[in-house]
Short mmCIF file of C-alpha atoms in Angstrom, two decimals:
data_model
loop_
_atom_site.label_atom_id
_atom_site.label_comp_id
_atom_site.label_asym_id
_atom_site.label_seq_id
_atom_site.Cartn_x
_atom_site.Cartn_y
_atom_site.Cartn_z
CA MET E 1 55.77 41.94 -58.22
CA THR E 2 55.20 39.12 -60.72
CA VAL E 3 54.19 35.58 -59.85
CA PRO E 4 57.50 33.98 -60.99
CA LEU E 5 59.46 36.35 -58.71
CA ALA E 6 57.16 35.62 -55.77
CA ALA E 7 57.48 31.90 -56.42
CA SER E 8 61.26 32.19 -56.54
CA ILE E 9 61.36 33.99 -53.19
CA VAL E 10 59.22 31.34 -51.54
CA ASP E 11 61.37 28.57 -53.06
CA LEU E 12 64.54 30.18 -51.74
CA LEU E 13 63.19 30.86 -48.25
CA LEU E 14 61.30 27.64 -47.61
CA GLY E 15 62.94 25.13 -49.91
CA LEU E 16 59.53 24.11 -51.21
CA LYS E 17 58.24 23.33 -54.69
CA LEU E 18 55.48 25.79 -55.53
CA GLY E 19 52.61 25.52 -58.00
CA ALA E 20 48.85 25.84 -58.46
CA SER E 21 46.60 23.55 -56.40
CA ASP E 22 44.38 23.00 -59.44
CA LYS E 23 46.09 22.47 -62.80
CA ALA E 24 43.07 24.03 -64.52
CA ALA E 25 43.46 27.16 -62.38
CA ARG E 26 46.36 29.54 -61.84
CA ASP E 27 47.77 30.50 -58.49
CA ARG E 28 47.35 34.23 -57.89
CA TRP E 29 49.32 36.52 -55.60
CA SER E 30 48.79 40.12 -54.56
CA LEU E 31 50.61 42.60 -52.31
CA GLU E 32 49.22 45.92 -51.12
CA GLY E 33 50.94 48.76 -49.28
CA VAL E 34 54.52 47.50 -49.64
CA THR E 35 57.16 49.29 -47.52
CA TRP E 36 60.97 49.02 -47.33
CA LYS E 37 63.30 50.70 -44.85
CA SER E 38 66.73 50.24 -43.28
CA GLU E 39 67.20 49.88 -39.52
CA GLN E 40 70.08 51.27 -37.45
CA ASP E 41 71.43 47.77 -36.72
CA GLY E 42 71.79 47.08 -40.45
CA ALA E 43 68.63 45.05 -40.84
CA ILE E 44 66.11 45.82 -43.56
CA GLU E 45 62.41 45.89 -42.67
CA VAL E 46 59.99 44.89 -45.41
CA GLY E 47 56.27 45.26 -44.87
CA ALA E 48 52.93 44.91 -46.62
CA ARG E 49 49.51 46.10 -45.55
CA GLN E 50 47.98 42.95 -47.04
CA PHE E 51 49.22 39.83 -48.78
CA GLU E 52 46.79 37.44 -50.48
CA ALA E 53 47.30 34.22 -52.42
CA ILE E 54 44.79 31.87 -54.06
CA ALA E 55 45.04 28.25 -55.27
CA LEU E 56 48.47 27.37 -53.91
CA ARG E 57 50.20 24.01 -53.85
CA LEU E 58 53.45 23.48 -51.99
CA ALA E 59 55.42 20.23 -51.84
CA SER E 60 58.30 19.08 -49.66
CA GLY E 61 59.34 15.50 -50.29
CA ALA E 62 56.31 13.23 -49.88
CA LEU E 63 54.28 15.97 -48.15
CA THR E 64 51.93 18.22 -50.11
CA LEU E 65 50.11 21.33 -48.88
CA GLU E 66 47.23 22.89 -50.79
CA ILE E 67 45.64 26.22 -49.82
CA ASP E 68 42.56 27.60 -51.55
CA ARG E 69 43.06 31.06 -50.05
CA ILE E 70 45.34 32.82 -47.58
CA ALA E 71 45.08 36.48 -46.58
CA VAL E 72 47.64 38.10 -44.29
CA ARG E 73 47.30 41.60 -42.86
CA GLU E 74 49.99 43.93 -41.46
CA LEU E 75 52.87 41.73 -42.58
CA VAL E 76 56.39 42.75 -41.47
CA GLY E 77 59.63 40.90 -42.17
CA GLN E 78 63.28 41.48 -41.25
CA LEU E 79 66.12 40.82 -43.68
CA ARG E 80 69.71 40.56 -42.45
CA THR E 81 73.00 40.18 -44.26
CA ASP E 82 74.94 36.98 -43.64
CA ALA E 83 78.12 36.21 -45.62
CA GLY E 84 77.20 38.90 -48.12
CA ALA E 85 73.68 37.57 -48.80
CA LEU E 86 70.30 38.73 -47.54
CA HIS E 87 68.40 36.25 -45.37
CA LEU E 88 64.96 36.45 -43.80
CA SER E 89 65.42 36.38 -39.99
CA ALA E 90 61.92 37.14 -38.67
CA LEU E 91 58.36 37.56 -39.86
CA GLU E 92 55.27 38.93 -38.08
CA ALA E 93 51.63 39.41 -39.03
CA ALA E 94 48.76 40.98 -37.13
CA GLU E 95 46.26 38.50 -38.55
CA ALA E 96 45.98 35.69 -41.09
CA GLU E 97 42.98 33.85 -42.51
CA LEU E 98 43.15 30.53 -44.35
CA SER E 99 40.53 28.37 -46.06
CA GLY E 100 40.63 25.13 -48.01
CA VAL E 101 43.87 23.93 -46.43
CA ARG E 102 44.79 20.30 -47.13
CA LEU E 103 48.04 18.72 -45.90
CA GLN E 104 48.69 15.07 -46.75
CA GLY E 105 51.44 12.49 -46.92
CA PRO E 106 52.91 9.48 -45.09
CA LEU E 107 52.68 9.63 -41.31
CA THR E 108 56.18 9.63 -39.85
CA VAL E 109 57.54 10.62 -36.46
CA PRO E 110 58.89 14.22 -36.56
CA PRO E 111 62.69 14.51 -36.15
CA GLN E 112 62.22 16.60 -33.00
CA LEU E 113 60.16 13.83 -31.41
CA LEU E 114 62.66 11.16 -32.41
CA ALA E 115 65.49 13.24 -30.98
CA ALA E 116 63.61 13.69 -27.71
CA TRP E 117 62.90 9.96 -27.48
CA GLN E 118 66.53 9.10 -28.16
CA ALA E 119 67.63 11.52 -25.46
CA LEU E 120 65.26 9.95 -22.96
CA ARG E 121 66.40 6.44 -23.91
CA SER E 122 70.10 7.24 -23.60
CA ALA E 123 71.63 5.91 -20.40
CA ASP E 124 74.15 8.71 -20.50
CA GLU E 125 71.52 11.44 -20.68
CA ALA E 126 70.52 12.84 -17.28
CA VAL E 127 66.81 13.65 -17.37
CA THR E 128 65.48 15.34 -14.26
CA PRO E 129 61.84 14.93 -13.17
CA SER E 130 61.12 18.56 -14.06
CA THR E 131 62.55 18.07 -17.57
CA ALA E 132 60.40 14.99 -18.14
CA ALA E 133 57.34 16.82 -16.84
CA ASP E 134 57.94 19.72 -19.21
CA ALA E 135 58.42 17.45 -22.25
CA TRP E 136 54.94 15.93 -22.02
CA CYS E 137 51.83 17.74 -20.78
CA LEU E 138 48.32 16.63 -21.73
CA GLY E 139 46.38 19.27 -19.83
CA PRO E 140 43.25 19.10 -22.07
CA LEU E 141 42.60 15.58 -20.71
CA ASP E 142 42.58 16.76 -17.10
CA ALA E 143 38.80 17.36 -16.93
CA ALA E 144 37.66 15.86 -20.24
CA ASP E 145 34.14 14.46 -20.59
CA GLY E 146 32.74 12.08 -23.17
CA THR E 147 32.03 8.52 -24.24
CA ILE E 148 34.00 6.07 -26.38
CA ARG E 149 32.08 3.23 -28.05
CA GLY E 150 33.42 0.20 -29.84
CA GLU E 151 31.71 -2.54 -31.85
CA ILE E 152 33.80 -5.69 -32.20
CA ALA E 153 32.53 -7.61 -35.21
CA ASP E 154 33.25 -11.32 -35.72
CA ALA E 155 35.69 -11.36 -32.84
CA HIS E 156 36.20 -15.12 -32.86
CA LEU E 157 39.03 -14.91 -30.36
CA LEU E 158 36.65 -13.82 -27.59
CA PHE E 159 33.16 -12.65 -28.57
CA ASP E 160 31.11 -10.21 -30.61
CA ALA E 161 30.69 -7.24 -28.32
CA ASP E 162 29.52 -3.66 -27.85
CA VAL E 163 31.93 -1.76 -25.61
CA THR E 164 31.08 1.57 -23.91
CA VAL E 165 33.67 3.51 -21.90
CA PRO E 166 32.46 6.77 -20.23
CA ILE E 167 34.94 9.56 -19.47
CA ARG E 168 33.95 11.83 -16.58
CA GLN E 169 36.04 14.79 -15.40
CA GLY E 170 39.19 13.30 -16.87
CA HIS E 171 38.67 9.86 -15.32
CA ILE E 172 37.70 6.42 -16.61
CA ASP E 173 35.95 4.40 -13.91
CA PHE E 174 35.87 0.80 -15.11
CA ASN E 175 32.93 0.09 -12.80
CA ASP E 176 30.90 2.16 -15.30
CA ALA E 177 32.40 0.61 -18.46
CA THR E 178 30.26 -2.04 -20.16
CA VAL E 179 31.09 -4.96 -22.49
CA GLU E 180 27.80 -6.37 -23.81
CA HIS E 181 27.49 -9.55 -25.88
CA VAL E 182 25.47 -12.74 -26.18
CA GLY E 183 25.43 -14.56 -22.87
CA PRO E 184 26.78 -13.14 -19.60
CA ASP E 185 28.40 -9.75 -20.16
CA SER E 186 32.10 -9.20 -19.60
CA ARG E 187 33.80 -6.53 -17.49
CA MET E 188 36.82 -4.33 -18.09
CA GLY E 189 39.30 -3.32 -15.43
CA VAL E 190 42.88 -2.46 -14.56
CA SER E 191 45.18 -4.57 -12.41
CA ARG E 192 48.88 -4.27 -11.63
CA LEU E 193 49.58 -6.36 -14.75
CA GLY E 194 47.61 -4.16 -17.15
CA LEU E 195 44.22 -3.44 -18.73
CA TYR E 196 42.04 -6.52 -18.95
CA VAL E 197 38.67 -7.99 -19.91
CA ASP E 198 37.05 -10.58 -17.65
CA ALA E 199 35.03 -12.73 -20.06
CA PRO E 200 32.99 -15.89 -19.31
CA ASN E 201 35.98 -17.96 -20.46
CA GLY E 202 38.49 -16.14 -18.25
CA ARG E 203 40.64 -13.02 -18.03
CA SER E 204 42.49 -11.65 -21.09
CA TYR E 205 44.90 -8.73 -21.05
CA LEU E 206 44.59 -6.01 -23.68
CA TYR E 207 47.58 -3.94 -22.56
CA GLN E 208 50.39 -5.04 -20.27
CA PHE E 209 52.29 -2.63 -18.02
CA ALA E 210 56.06 -2.67 -17.71
CA SER E 211 55.91 -2.24 -13.95
CA ALA E 212 53.55 -1.27 -11.15
CA PRO E 213 52.62 0.97 -9.47
CA LEU E 214 51.87 3.32 -12.37
CA ALA E 215 51.02 7.01 -11.96
CA GLY E 216 47.39 7.89 -12.70
CA VAL E 217 46.03 4.40 -11.94
CA GLU E 218 43.81 3.11 -9.14
CA PHE E 219 44.12 -0.66 -9.40
CA GLU E 220 41.29 -3.13 -8.92
CA ARG E 221 40.40 -4.22 -5.39
CA ARG E 222 39.22 -7.60 -4.21
CA GLY E 223 36.51 -8.28 -1.65
CA ALA E 224 37.18 -8.84 2.03
CA LEU E 225 38.81 -11.96 3.51
CA LEU E 226 40.86 -12.85 0.43
CA SER E 227 37.73 -13.08 -1.71
CA PRO E 228 38.42 -14.00 -5.37
CA TRP E 229 35.69 -11.59 -6.49
CA VAL E 230 36.62 -8.12 -7.71
CA SER E 231 34.74 -5.43 -5.76
CA GLU E 232 36.27 -2.41 -7.59
CA ARG E 233 37.42 -2.58 -11.22
CA GLY E 234 39.86 0.34 -10.95
CA LYS E 235 40.18 3.84 -12.43
CA LEU E 236 42.42 5.83 -14.76
CA HIS E 237 43.20 9.54 -14.47
CA LEU E 238 43.68 10.12 -18.18
CA LYS E 239 46.12 13.04 -18.06
CA THR E 240 48.55 11.51 -15.59
CA PHE E 241 48.20 8.00 -17.00
CA ALA E 242 48.73 9.05 -20.64
CA GLU E 243 51.75 11.22 -19.75
CA THR E 244 53.29 8.32 -17.84
CA MET E 245 52.69 5.90 -20.70
CA LEU E 246 54.30 8.30 -23.18
CA ARG E 247 57.40 8.62 -21.02
CA GLN E 248 57.63 4.86 -20.55
CA SER E 249 57.27 4.27 -24.28
CA ALA E 250 59.92 6.91 -24.97
CA GLY E 251 62.24 5.13 -22.57
CA GLY E 252 61.77 1.78 -24.29
CA GLN E 253 59.72 0.40 -21.41
CA GLY E 254 56.44 -1.42 -21.46
CA HIS E 255 55.01 -4.54 -23.07
CA GLY E 256 52.23 -2.62 -24.84
CA LEU E 257 49.28 -4.08 -26.71
CA THR E 258 48.98 -7.85 -26.63
CA GLU E 259 48.70 -9.74 -29.92
CA GLN E 260 45.13 -10.65 -29.04
CA ALA E 261 44.28 -6.95 -28.57
CA ARG E 262 45.86 -6.07 -31.94
CA LEU E 263 43.67 -8.60 -33.72
CA LEU E 264 40.56 -7.33 -31.93
CA LEU E 265 41.29 -3.67 -32.70
CA GLY E 266 41.71 -4.50 -36.37
CA ARG E 267 38.03 -5.54 -36.43
CA THR E 268 36.70 -2.86 -34.08
CA ALA E 269 34.44 -0.05 -35.28
CA LEU E 270 34.96 3.04 -33.11
CA SER E 271 32.89 6.12 -32.39
CA GLY E 272 33.00 8.70 -29.66
CA GLU E 273 32.81 12.30 -28.54
CA VAL E 274 35.14 13.91 -26.03
CA GLN E 275 34.92 17.49 -24.75
CA LEU E 276 38.47 18.53 -23.94
CA SER E 277 39.19 20.87 -21.05
CA ASP E 278 41.21 24.06 -21.17
CA GLY E 279 44.90 23.58 -20.54
CA LEU E 280 48.41 23.16 -21.91
CA PHE E 281 49.17 20.52 -24.53
CA ALA E 282 52.92 20.04 -24.86
CA VAL E 283 55.13 17.49 -26.62
CA PRO E 284 58.74 17.94 -27.70
CA GLY E 285 58.70 20.75 -30.27
CA LEU E 286 55.12 21.91 -29.65
CA HIS E 287 53.38 23.93 -26.93
CA VAL E 288 49.76 25.09 -27.27
CA ARG E 289 47.13 26.07 -24.71
CA LEU E 290 43.54 25.09 -25.49
CA GLU E 291 40.82 27.49 -24.34
CA GLY E 292 37.09 28.01 -24.76
CA ARG E 293 35.55 24.96 -23.07
CA ALA E 294 32.81 27.12 -21.54
CA GLU E 295 31.67 27.95 -25.10
CA GLY E 296 31.79 24.28 -26.18
CA ARG E 297 35.01 24.61 -28.16
CA ASN E 298 37.66 21.89 -28.59
CA ALA E 299 35.18 19.01 -28.71
CA VAL E 300 36.61 15.96 -30.51
CA VAL E 301 34.55 13.49 -32.56
CA MET E 302 36.09 10.16 -33.57
CA ARG E 303 34.85 7.46 -35.91
CA SER E 304 36.16 4.41 -37.71
CA ASP E 305 34.52 1.53 -39.55
CA ALA E 306 37.52 -0.60 -38.57
CA LEU E 307 40.57 0.63 -36.67
CA GLY E 308 42.69 -1.72 -38.73
CA GLN E 309 41.84 0.38 -41.81
CA GLY E 310 41.95 3.91 -40.43
CA LEU E 311 40.47 6.57 -38.17
CA THR E 312 38.84 10.00 -38.64
CA VAL E 313 39.06 12.71 -35.98
CA GLU E 314 37.21 16.04 -36.23
CA MET E 315 37.17 19.26 -34.22
CA ALA E 316 34.39 21.60 -35.35
CA ALA E 317 35.74 24.48 -33.27
CA LEU E 318 39.41 24.43 -32.32
CA SER E 319 40.34 27.36 -30.08
CA ALA E 320 43.85 27.79 -28.72
CA GLY E 321 46.21 30.51 -27.57
CA LYS E 322 49.95 30.96 -27.02
CA ALA E 323 50.99 28.34 -29.56
CA LEU E 324 54.71 27.68 -30.08
CA VAL E 325 56.26 25.28 -32.60
CA ASP E 326 59.88 24.40 -33.36
CA TRP E 327 60.18 23.23 -36.97
CA ARG E 328 63.36 22.74 -39.02
CA GLY E 329 65.31 25.33 -37.07
CA ALA E 330 62.51 27.89 -37.14
CA GLN E 331 60.26 28.92 -34.28
CA LEU E 332 56.62 29.60 -35.14
CA ALA E 333 54.28 31.21 -32.63
CA CYS E 334 50.90 32.94 -32.40
CA ASP E 335 48.71 34.56 -29.77
CA LYS E 336 45.49 32.85 -30.80
CA ILE E 337 44.22 30.39 -33.42
CA THR E 338 40.71 29.17 -34.26
CA ALA E 339 39.78 26.66 -36.95
CA ARG E 340 37.75 23.65 -38.02
CA LEU E 341 39.91 20.52 -38.29
CA LYS E 342 39.49 17.09 -39.83
CA LEU E 343 42.24 14.46 -39.61
CA GLN E 344 42.03 11.19 -41.51
CA LEU E 345 44.45 8.32 -40.90
CA ARG E 346 44.42 5.61 -43.56
CA VAL E 347 46.25 2.31 -43.78
CA GLU E 348 47.55 1.75 -47.31
CA GLY E 349 49.45 -1.52 -47.53
CA GLN E 350 52.22 -1.36 -44.95
CA GLN E 351 52.12 2.43 -44.72
CA LEU E 352 50.04 4.80 -42.62
CA ARG E 353 49.03 8.00 -44.41
CA PHE E 354 47.27 11.11 -43.14
CA VAL E 355 45.11 13.87 -44.59
CA LEU E 356 44.62 17.04 -42.52
CA GLU E 357 41.91 19.46 -43.67
CA ILE E 358 41.55 22.94 -42.16
CA GLU E 359 38.69 25.37 -42.73
CA ASN E 360 37.75 28.79 -41.31
CA CYS E 361 41.21 29.23 -39.84
CA LYS E 362 42.10 32.55 -38.21
CA VAL E 363 45.50 33.26 -36.66
CA VAL E 364 46.17 36.35 -34.53
CA GLY E 365 49.65 37.63 -33.68
CA ALA E 366 51.58 35.21 -35.90
CA ARG E 367 55.39 35.21 -35.62
CA VAL E 368 58.19 33.29 -37.34
CA ASP E 369 61.72 33.49 -35.94
CA LEU E 370 64.55 31.97 -38.00
CA ARG E 371 67.31 33.12 -35.65
CA PRO E 372 69.03 30.77 -33.17
CA HIS E 373 66.76 30.30 -30.18
CA ARG E 374 66.27 28.24 -27.07
CA ASP E 375 64.22 25.04 -26.99
CA ALA E 376 60.45 25.61 -26.96
CA ARG E 377 60.22 24.20 -23.43
CA ASN E 378 62.35 27.04 -22.11
CA ALA E 379 60.95 29.83 -24.29
#
C-alpha cells in the first residue's frame, strides 16, 4: 500500500488533513500481515498484524495533532455497505503505543458538554437526581492528598501574601490554611455566602455561592453566646463540592468569582502537587476510571508564574482503565491506558489556547465503534 492511498483512506474516514509533522522529514507508513475476509452478515473484516506510522501531522480546523510514532498491533476493522458504498463501522486493536504526541489549538467547550449544559439549563428538560449524578463524577478527588501554594505579588487591593492550602483525604480544612503577609496574618474560610479571606481591614469574598446550604461544605462556626469570633473556619469535601458547583454552573446558577478575586488571581503565582485517588472521572461524553494510587500513579503537579497568563499541569504517570469517549458520533474505548501528560494553557490576547503533550503512551484493548450507540452514561 502506498502512502498516498493510505493518506486518502484516512482523509475519507476521519475528515482530517494529513501530512508530515516535520516538513524536512517524510511521514512513513507500514502494514504487516494484512488479511481480508467476508463475514456471513455481509460485513468485510480487514486486519493487520502490525501497523506503524512515523512523523504524522493531522489537522481539523484550528486543531493540529502531531505524532512522532504510533505502532498498533493486532488491528481488526469491519467494513459494511451503506447505500452502495463501503464504510468503516468498527475498529479494534490489542495494543497501541504512541510517542511524541502533541495536540494544540484554541480551548473551546466540546459540543457534547455544551449540549449537556443546555439540557440541564432547559426548564422543559426533566433531569432526575440519578441523571445529574451520572453526568458528573469526580471520584479521583474523593481521597486526594496534596498542597496548593499561591504567591500574590503586588496585590494592592489587599496585601502581598503567601497562601498555603493543604488537601487531606479529599478535604480542605480552612483551619489549616494559611495566608501569610506583612503584619497580622489573614485567615481563609467558608460561610453561607461563599469563600472568604478575613484580612486586617475586614472580610472579602473570593467566591460567592448562589444559595446555601451547599453539598460538600461545612460552614464556619462562631463561638458560644453569640460571639463575633470564628471558632471553626469550615471545610470542603472536594469531590462533592466540585460536583455540586459544576451542576450549579451548568444550570446558570451561582455568582462565581468576585471581581476582586479575578484581579488577584491574575497576579497570583501558583504551584502545587496533588495525589489523586482511584475512582471514576465522568463528565458528559467521557468516562474513565483512574487506578494505581498505591504505586504513586496519577499524581498531578501544577505551576504558573501568573494565573492571568497561563497554567501548566503535568502527570508523570497517568494510569487508567475502562475509558469511554463519545466524539463526533463515534464511541472510543479501551481497557487500560498509561502515559506521561503535560498540559499547557496560555492566554494569547482574548483567546485561551492549549498544548497537550503525551509521551510513553500505551493503550490496551482499544476499540472504535462508529455505529449508532447509546449515550456513554448508559453504556
